[in-house]
Short mmCIF file of C-alpha atoms in Angstrom, two decimals:
data_model
loop_
_atom_site.label_atom_id
_atom_site.label_comp_id
_atom_site.label_asym_id
_atom_site.label_seq_id
_atom_site.Cartn_x
_atom_site.Cartn_y
_atom_site.Cartn_z
CA UNK A 1 112.22 146.04 154.05
CA UNK A 2 110.96 149.62 153.32
CA UNK A 3 110.65 150.68 149.53
CA UNK A 4 113.26 153.23 149.77
CA UNK A 5 115.86 150.68 151.12
CA UNK A 6 115.07 148.34 148.20
CA UNK A 7 115.41 151.20 145.78
CA UNK A 8 118.71 152.15 147.13
CA UNK A 9 119.95 148.52 147.02
CA UNK A 10 118.48 148.08 143.51
CA UNK A 11 120.02 151.29 142.49
CA UNK A 12 123.55 149.97 143.59
CA UNK A 13 123.25 146.87 141.71
CA UNK A 14 122.09 148.50 138.42
CA UNK A 15 124.92 151.13 138.49
CA UNK A 16 127.27 148.23 137.97
CA UNK A 17 125.71 146.94 134.78
CA UNK A 18 126.18 148.20 131.30
CA UNK A 19 125.54 151.81 130.64
CA UNK A 20 122.75 151.31 128.15
CA UNK A 21 120.63 149.98 131.13
CA UNK A 22 121.49 152.52 133.60
CA UNK A 23 118.74 155.29 132.36
CA UNK A 24 115.97 152.71 132.51
CA UNK A 25 116.99 151.29 135.91
CA UNK A 26 116.98 154.82 137.41
CA UNK A 27 113.59 155.69 135.91
CA UNK A 28 112.10 152.71 137.59
CA UNK A 29 113.80 153.36 140.82
CA UNK A 30 112.42 156.91 140.86
CA UNK A 31 108.88 155.47 140.28
CA UNK A 32 109.24 153.23 143.15
CA UNK A 33 109.59 155.99 145.52
CA UNK A 34 106.17 157.33 144.27
CA UNK A 35 104.47 153.84 144.35
CA UNK A 36 101.94 153.23 147.13
CA UNK A 37 99.98 150.19 145.85
CA UNK A 38 101.22 146.58 146.46
CA UNK A 39 100.44 145.65 142.84
CA UNK A 40 102.50 148.39 141.45
CA UNK A 41 105.36 147.23 143.86
CA UNK A 42 105.16 143.58 142.61
CA UNK A 43 105.23 144.78 138.98
CA UNK A 44 108.28 146.79 139.54
CA UNK A 45 110.20 143.77 141.17
CA UNK A 46 109.30 141.58 138.20
CA UNK A 47 110.58 144.05 135.88
CA UNK A 48 113.91 144.39 137.67
CA UNK A 49 114.36 140.63 137.82
CA UNK A 50 113.85 140.56 133.83
CA UNK A 51 116.27 143.36 133.33
CA UNK A 52 118.93 141.51 135.50
CA UNK A 53 118.53 138.37 133.63
CA UNK A 54 118.74 140.31 130.37
CA UNK A 55 121.94 142.06 131.40
CA UNK A 56 123.58 138.72 132.55
CA UNK A 57 122.75 137.16 129.12
CA UNK A 58 124.14 140.17 127.12
CA UNK A 59 127.57 140.10 129.12
CA UNK A 60 127.97 136.09 129.45
CA UNK A 61 126.41 134.74 126.33
CA UNK A 62 129.18 135.93 123.88
CA UNK A 63 131.72 134.61 126.15
CA UNK A 64 130.12 131.17 126.37
CA UNK A 65 129.73 130.92 122.56
CA UNK A 66 133.32 131.77 122.07
CA UNK A 67 134.72 129.30 124.56
CA UNK A 68 132.31 126.56 123.06
CA UNK A 69 133.81 127.37 119.50
CA UNK A 70 137.35 127.32 120.87
CA UNK A 71 136.85 123.87 122.64
CA UNK A 72 135.35 122.37 119.45
CA UNK A 73 138.25 123.72 117.26
CA UNK A 74 140.72 122.15 119.65
CA UNK A 75 139.07 118.80 119.45
CA UNK A 76 138.91 118.78 115.65
CA UNK A 77 141.97 116.72 114.14
CA UNK A 78 144.32 118.53 112.08
CA UNK A 79 143.97 118.04 108.28
CA UNK A 80 146.78 115.79 106.81
CA UNK A 81 149.36 117.47 104.65
CA UNK A 82 148.87 117.46 100.95
CA UNK A 83 151.12 114.88 99.09
CA UNK A 84 154.14 116.54 97.56
CA UNK A 85 154.49 117.34 93.95
CA UNK A 86 156.37 114.29 92.49
CA UNK A 87 158.17 116.02 89.62
CA UNK A 88 159.33 118.76 91.98
CA UNK A 89 160.53 116.05 94.49
CA UNK A 90 162.48 114.29 91.72
CA UNK A 91 164.19 117.44 90.50
CA UNK A 92 165.11 118.30 94.07
CA UNK A 93 166.70 114.84 94.36
CA UNK A 94 169.13 114.96 91.33
CA UNK A 95 166.53 113.97 88.55
CA UNK A 96 166.01 117.25 86.89
CA UNK A 97 166.14 115.92 83.38
CA UNK A 98 163.53 113.11 84.11
CA UNK A 99 161.39 115.38 85.97
CA UNK A 100 161.29 117.89 82.84
CA UNK A 101 160.45 114.94 80.64
CA UNK A 102 157.44 114.06 82.95
CA UNK A 103 156.23 117.76 83.22
CA UNK A 104 156.36 117.90 79.32
CA UNK A 105 154.05 114.96 78.88
CA UNK A 106 150.40 115.67 80.07
CA UNK A 107 149.54 112.12 80.26
CA UNK A 108 152.60 111.17 82.26
CA UNK A 109 152.29 114.27 84.51
CA UNK A 110 148.63 113.66 85.45
CA UNK A 111 149.28 109.84 86.00
CA UNK A 112 152.07 110.39 88.12
CA UNK A 113 150.33 112.89 90.38
CA UNK A 114 147.09 111.01 90.75
CA UNK A 115 148.76 107.89 91.60
CA UNK A 116 150.39 109.70 94.61
CA UNK A 117 146.95 109.69 96.31
CA UNK A 118 146.74 106.01 96.49
CA UNK A 119 150.52 105.03 96.79
CA UNK A 120 153.15 105.19 94.26
CA UNK A 121 156.85 104.13 93.90
CA UNK A 122 158.71 106.16 91.34
CA UNK A 123 162.19 105.34 89.85
CA UNK A 124 163.96 108.25 88.16
CA UNK A 125 167.03 108.06 86.19
CA UNK A 126 169.95 110.29 86.96
CA UNK A 127 170.73 113.37 84.67
CA UNK A 128 173.69 111.60 83.07
CA UNK A 129 171.67 108.62 82.29
CA UNK A 130 168.93 110.59 80.60
CA UNK A 131 171.39 112.69 78.75
CA UNK A 132 172.94 109.77 76.98
CA UNK A 133 169.47 108.12 76.34
CA UNK A 134 167.94 111.29 74.75
CA UNK A 135 168.82 110.44 71.09
CA UNK A 136 166.77 107.33 71.36
CA UNK A 137 163.98 109.09 73.29
CA UNK A 138 163.49 111.60 70.49
CA UNK A 139 162.80 108.95 68.05
CA UNK A 140 159.67 107.76 70.06
CA UNK A 141 156.20 108.95 69.40
CA UNK A 142 154.32 110.99 72.01
CA UNK A 143 152.33 107.79 73.08
CA UNK A 144 155.56 105.76 73.27
CA UNK A 145 157.36 108.72 75.28
CA UNK A 146 154.47 108.65 77.87
CA UNK A 147 154.60 104.91 78.19
CA UNK A 148 158.28 104.90 78.70
CA UNK A 149 158.05 107.52 81.55
CA UNK A 150 155.03 105.80 83.20
CA UNK A 151 157.11 102.58 83.02
CA UNK A 152 159.33 104.11 85.72
CA UNK A 153 156.74 103.81 88.42
CA UNK A 154 154.53 101.17 90.16
CA UNK A 155 151.15 101.84 91.80
CA UNK A 156 152.15 100.47 95.24
CA UNK A 157 154.12 102.31 97.94
CA UNK A 158 157.42 100.43 98.79
CA UNK A 159 159.80 101.60 101.30
CA UNK A 160 163.46 100.51 100.54
CA UNK A 161 163.22 97.81 103.08
CA UNK A 162 159.93 96.39 101.55
CA UNK A 163 161.33 96.59 98.18
CA UNK A 164 164.19 94.29 99.06
CA UNK A 165 161.68 91.68 100.29
CA UNK A 166 159.36 91.87 97.47
CA UNK A 167 161.44 90.76 94.63
CA UNK A 168 159.78 89.41 91.31
CA UNK A 169 157.83 90.72 88.48
CA UNK A 170 155.98 94.03 88.99
CA UNK A 171 153.42 95.98 86.92
CA UNK A 172 153.97 99.53 86.21
CA UNK A 173 151.73 102.64 85.59
CA UNK A 174 152.16 101.84 81.94
CA UNK A 175 150.55 98.26 82.36
CA UNK A 176 147.09 98.42 80.75
CA UNK A 177 145.94 94.96 81.13
CA UNK A 178 146.33 93.92 77.52
CA UNK A 179 148.93 92.60 75.46
CA UNK A 180 151.25 95.53 76.55
CA UNK A 181 152.48 94.21 79.99
CA UNK A 182 155.16 96.86 80.56
CA UNK A 183 156.48 95.08 83.59
CA UNK A 184 159.98 94.57 85.03
CA UNK A 185 161.69 92.31 87.55
CA UNK A 186 163.08 93.61 90.84
CA UNK A 187 166.06 91.55 92.21
CA UNK A 188 168.52 91.92 95.06
CA UNK A 189 172.31 91.48 94.31
CA UNK A 190 173.48 91.30 97.95
CA UNK A 191 172.51 94.56 99.57
CA UNK A 192 171.98 96.18 96.26
CA UNK A 193 168.51 96.43 94.69
CA UNK A 194 168.46 96.14 90.90
CA UNK A 195 165.73 96.33 88.10
CA UNK A 196 165.89 94.04 85.16
CA UNK A 197 164.01 94.32 81.76
CA UNK A 198 164.01 92.02 78.78
CA UNK A 199 165.14 94.73 76.57
CA UNK A 200 168.36 95.27 78.34
CA UNK A 201 171.36 93.05 78.90
CA UNK A 202 172.34 94.68 82.19
CA UNK A 203 170.18 95.67 85.50
CA UNK A 204 169.54 99.17 86.61
CA UNK A 205 170.76 99.84 90.15
CA UNK A 206 169.19 102.01 92.91
CA UNK A 207 171.60 104.83 93.61
CA UNK A 208 169.92 106.77 96.42
CA UNK A 209 166.58 107.50 98.05
CA UNK A 210 165.06 110.75 96.74
CA UNK A 211 161.88 110.78 98.83
CA UNK A 212 160.31 108.14 101.16
CA UNK A 213 157.14 108.98 103.13
CA UNK A 214 153.95 107.08 102.82
CA UNK A 215 152.25 106.94 100.36
CA UNK A 216 155.12 108.17 97.91
CA UNK A 217 158.59 106.78 97.58
CA UNK A 218 161.12 107.94 94.89
CA UNK A 219 164.43 106.38 94.19
CA UNK A 220 167.27 107.34 91.64
CA UNK A 221 168.48 104.82 89.22
CA UNK A 222 171.84 104.67 87.33
CA UNK A 223 170.27 104.22 83.88
CA UNK A 224 166.92 104.40 81.96
CA UNK A 225 164.59 101.42 82.12
CA UNK A 226 163.91 100.16 78.62
CA UNK A 227 160.55 98.20 78.23
CA UNK A 228 160.59 95.42 75.79
CA UNK A 229 157.39 96.65 74.20
CA UNK A 230 159.32 99.58 72.91
CA UNK A 231 162.79 98.25 72.19
CA UNK A 232 164.30 95.14 70.79
CA UNK A 233 165.01 92.21 73.30
CA UNK A 234 168.38 91.77 74.45
CA UNK A 235 170.26 89.00 72.95
CA UNK A 236 170.77 85.97 75.09
CA UNK A 237 174.20 85.21 76.05
CA UNK A 238 175.78 82.30 74.10
CA UNK A 239 176.04 79.10 75.99
CA UNK A 240 179.50 78.04 77.33
CA UNK A 241 181.09 75.35 75.22
CA UNK A 242 180.86 71.89 76.60
CA UNK A 243 184.20 70.62 78.16
CA UNK A 244 186.15 68.47 75.78
CA UNK A 245 186.17 64.67 76.77
CA UNK A 246 189.25 63.45 78.51
CA UNK A 247 191.27 61.06 75.99
CA UNK A 248 191.96 57.66 77.23
CA UNK A 249 195.29 56.26 77.59
CA UNK A 250 196.73 54.46 74.40
CA UNK A 251 196.11 50.79 74.56
CA UNK A 252 198.72 48.09 73.63
CA UNK A 253 198.20 46.74 69.99
CA UNK A 254 196.71 43.50 69.96
CA UNK A 255 198.70 40.66 68.60
CA UNK A 256 197.23 39.47 65.15
CA UNK A 257 197.56 35.74 64.20
CA UNK A 258 198.56 35.38 60.57
CA UNK A 259 196.59 32.79 58.71
CA UNK A 260 198.48 30.67 56.07
CA UNK A 261 197.93 31.65 52.55
CA UNK A 262 197.25 28.85 50.21
CA UNK A 263 199.77 28.79 47.15
CA UNK A 264 198.50 29.60 43.77
CA UNK A 265 197.30 26.75 41.81
CA UNK A 266 199.91 25.48 39.29
CA UNK A 267 199.27 24.62 35.66
CA UNK A 268 198.61 20.94 36.48
CA UNK A 269 196.14 22.00 38.98
CA UNK A 270 194.58 24.38 36.73
CA UNK A 271 194.25 21.58 34.08
CA UNK A 272 192.75 19.25 36.73
CA UNK A 273 190.30 21.83 37.78
CA UNK A 274 188.87 22.16 33.92
CA UNK A 275 185.68 20.40 33.18
CA UNK A 276 185.60 17.23 31.00
CA UNK A 277 183.73 19.27 28.28
CA UNK A 278 186.63 21.83 28.30
CA UNK A 279 189.12 18.92 28.18
CA UNK A 280 187.65 17.47 25.16
CA UNK A 281 187.39 20.63 23.20
CA UNK A 282 191.06 21.39 24.01
CA UNK A 283 191.98 17.86 22.67
CA UNK A 284 190.32 18.56 19.53
CA UNK A 285 192.07 21.85 19.21
CA UNK A 286 195.46 20.25 19.81
CA UNK A 287 194.71 17.41 17.46
CA UNK A 288 193.37 19.16 14.44
CA UNK A 289 196.79 20.55 13.02
CA UNK A 290 198.14 17.03 12.96
CA UNK A 291 195.39 15.23 11.17
CA UNK A 292 196.27 16.26 7.49
CA UNK A 293 199.83 14.78 8.02
CA UNK A 294 198.45 11.40 9.18
CA UNK A 295 196.21 11.22 6.01
CA UNK A 296 199.23 11.88 3.72
CA UNK A 297 201.24 9.26 5.36
CA UNK A 298 198.51 6.53 5.07
CA UNK A 299 198.09 7.42 1.28
CA UNK A 300 201.90 6.98 0.62
CA UNK A 301 201.98 3.17 0.37
CA UNK A 302 199.28 3.25 -2.07
CA UNK A 303 200.94 5.67 -4.27
CA UNK A 304 204.13 3.69 -4.20
CA UNK A 305 202.42 0.51 -5.28
CA UNK A 306 200.57 2.33 -8.08
CA UNK A 307 203.90 3.66 -9.40
CA UNK A 308 205.43 0.25 -9.29
CA UNK A 309 202.55 -1.30 -11.27
CA UNK A 310 202.81 1.25 -13.91
CA UNK A 311 206.55 0.84 -14.18
#
């Protein structure tokens, strides 16, 4: 191929490249018209190849990098959504008064929100229940208020279905592992889920589901939960009286046999019953008044004989 033909072909290719390479290419093309040695011709071709490669890299390298970045971004998984604000969810679900109490307690607020990362089930009393309980709540200390609020949540996520199948005693966010147990008992009454504490004589009932999406569940209650660690235990109901025994039918009176009663002893029997010593004594007593008379009668004849002799 003649040098002018190569120059014309090369010139046509260079003109389609970016404008900042056009001037250099034209200069090299002009120098080829004047080149007469084979070495100069080879150097010119090598330079043209390097320029073509540089032009390709300048045009296509940014596109390749952009496409690779787009592909990697498409493969990366989407970040999970942040857990909801528990107090905001309570307020939205009809527990504004309880949510305000939690927000006003720094310890309770931070414990509720941090528990949401690992799973939590909260029970918020309705506004009417909190309003009627406020006089007793105001008498508690700040620590006791925080414990009462944390008593309304367990550190495990329970859907309503799993809550029905996990009856029994449960620890709460207020449980600290020492003597303060702060636990309650979940029970089913038919299809109704209830929560019983030792400080209340009636169980709290679940009214509705405020929020339920793993790892957080919030349920509304019809009353405030009272821990026995803060309030007096409820009085045990009096046992029912035992049924009265059934009275037996009256029995016929038994016939009694009368034994013959011995007659009282008469005077003779009484005398016979006396001892010989008593009889002798009695005879002396009876004879003693008649003894003087007998002596006078014995002396009477003597007296008569004496009188006759004297006469």
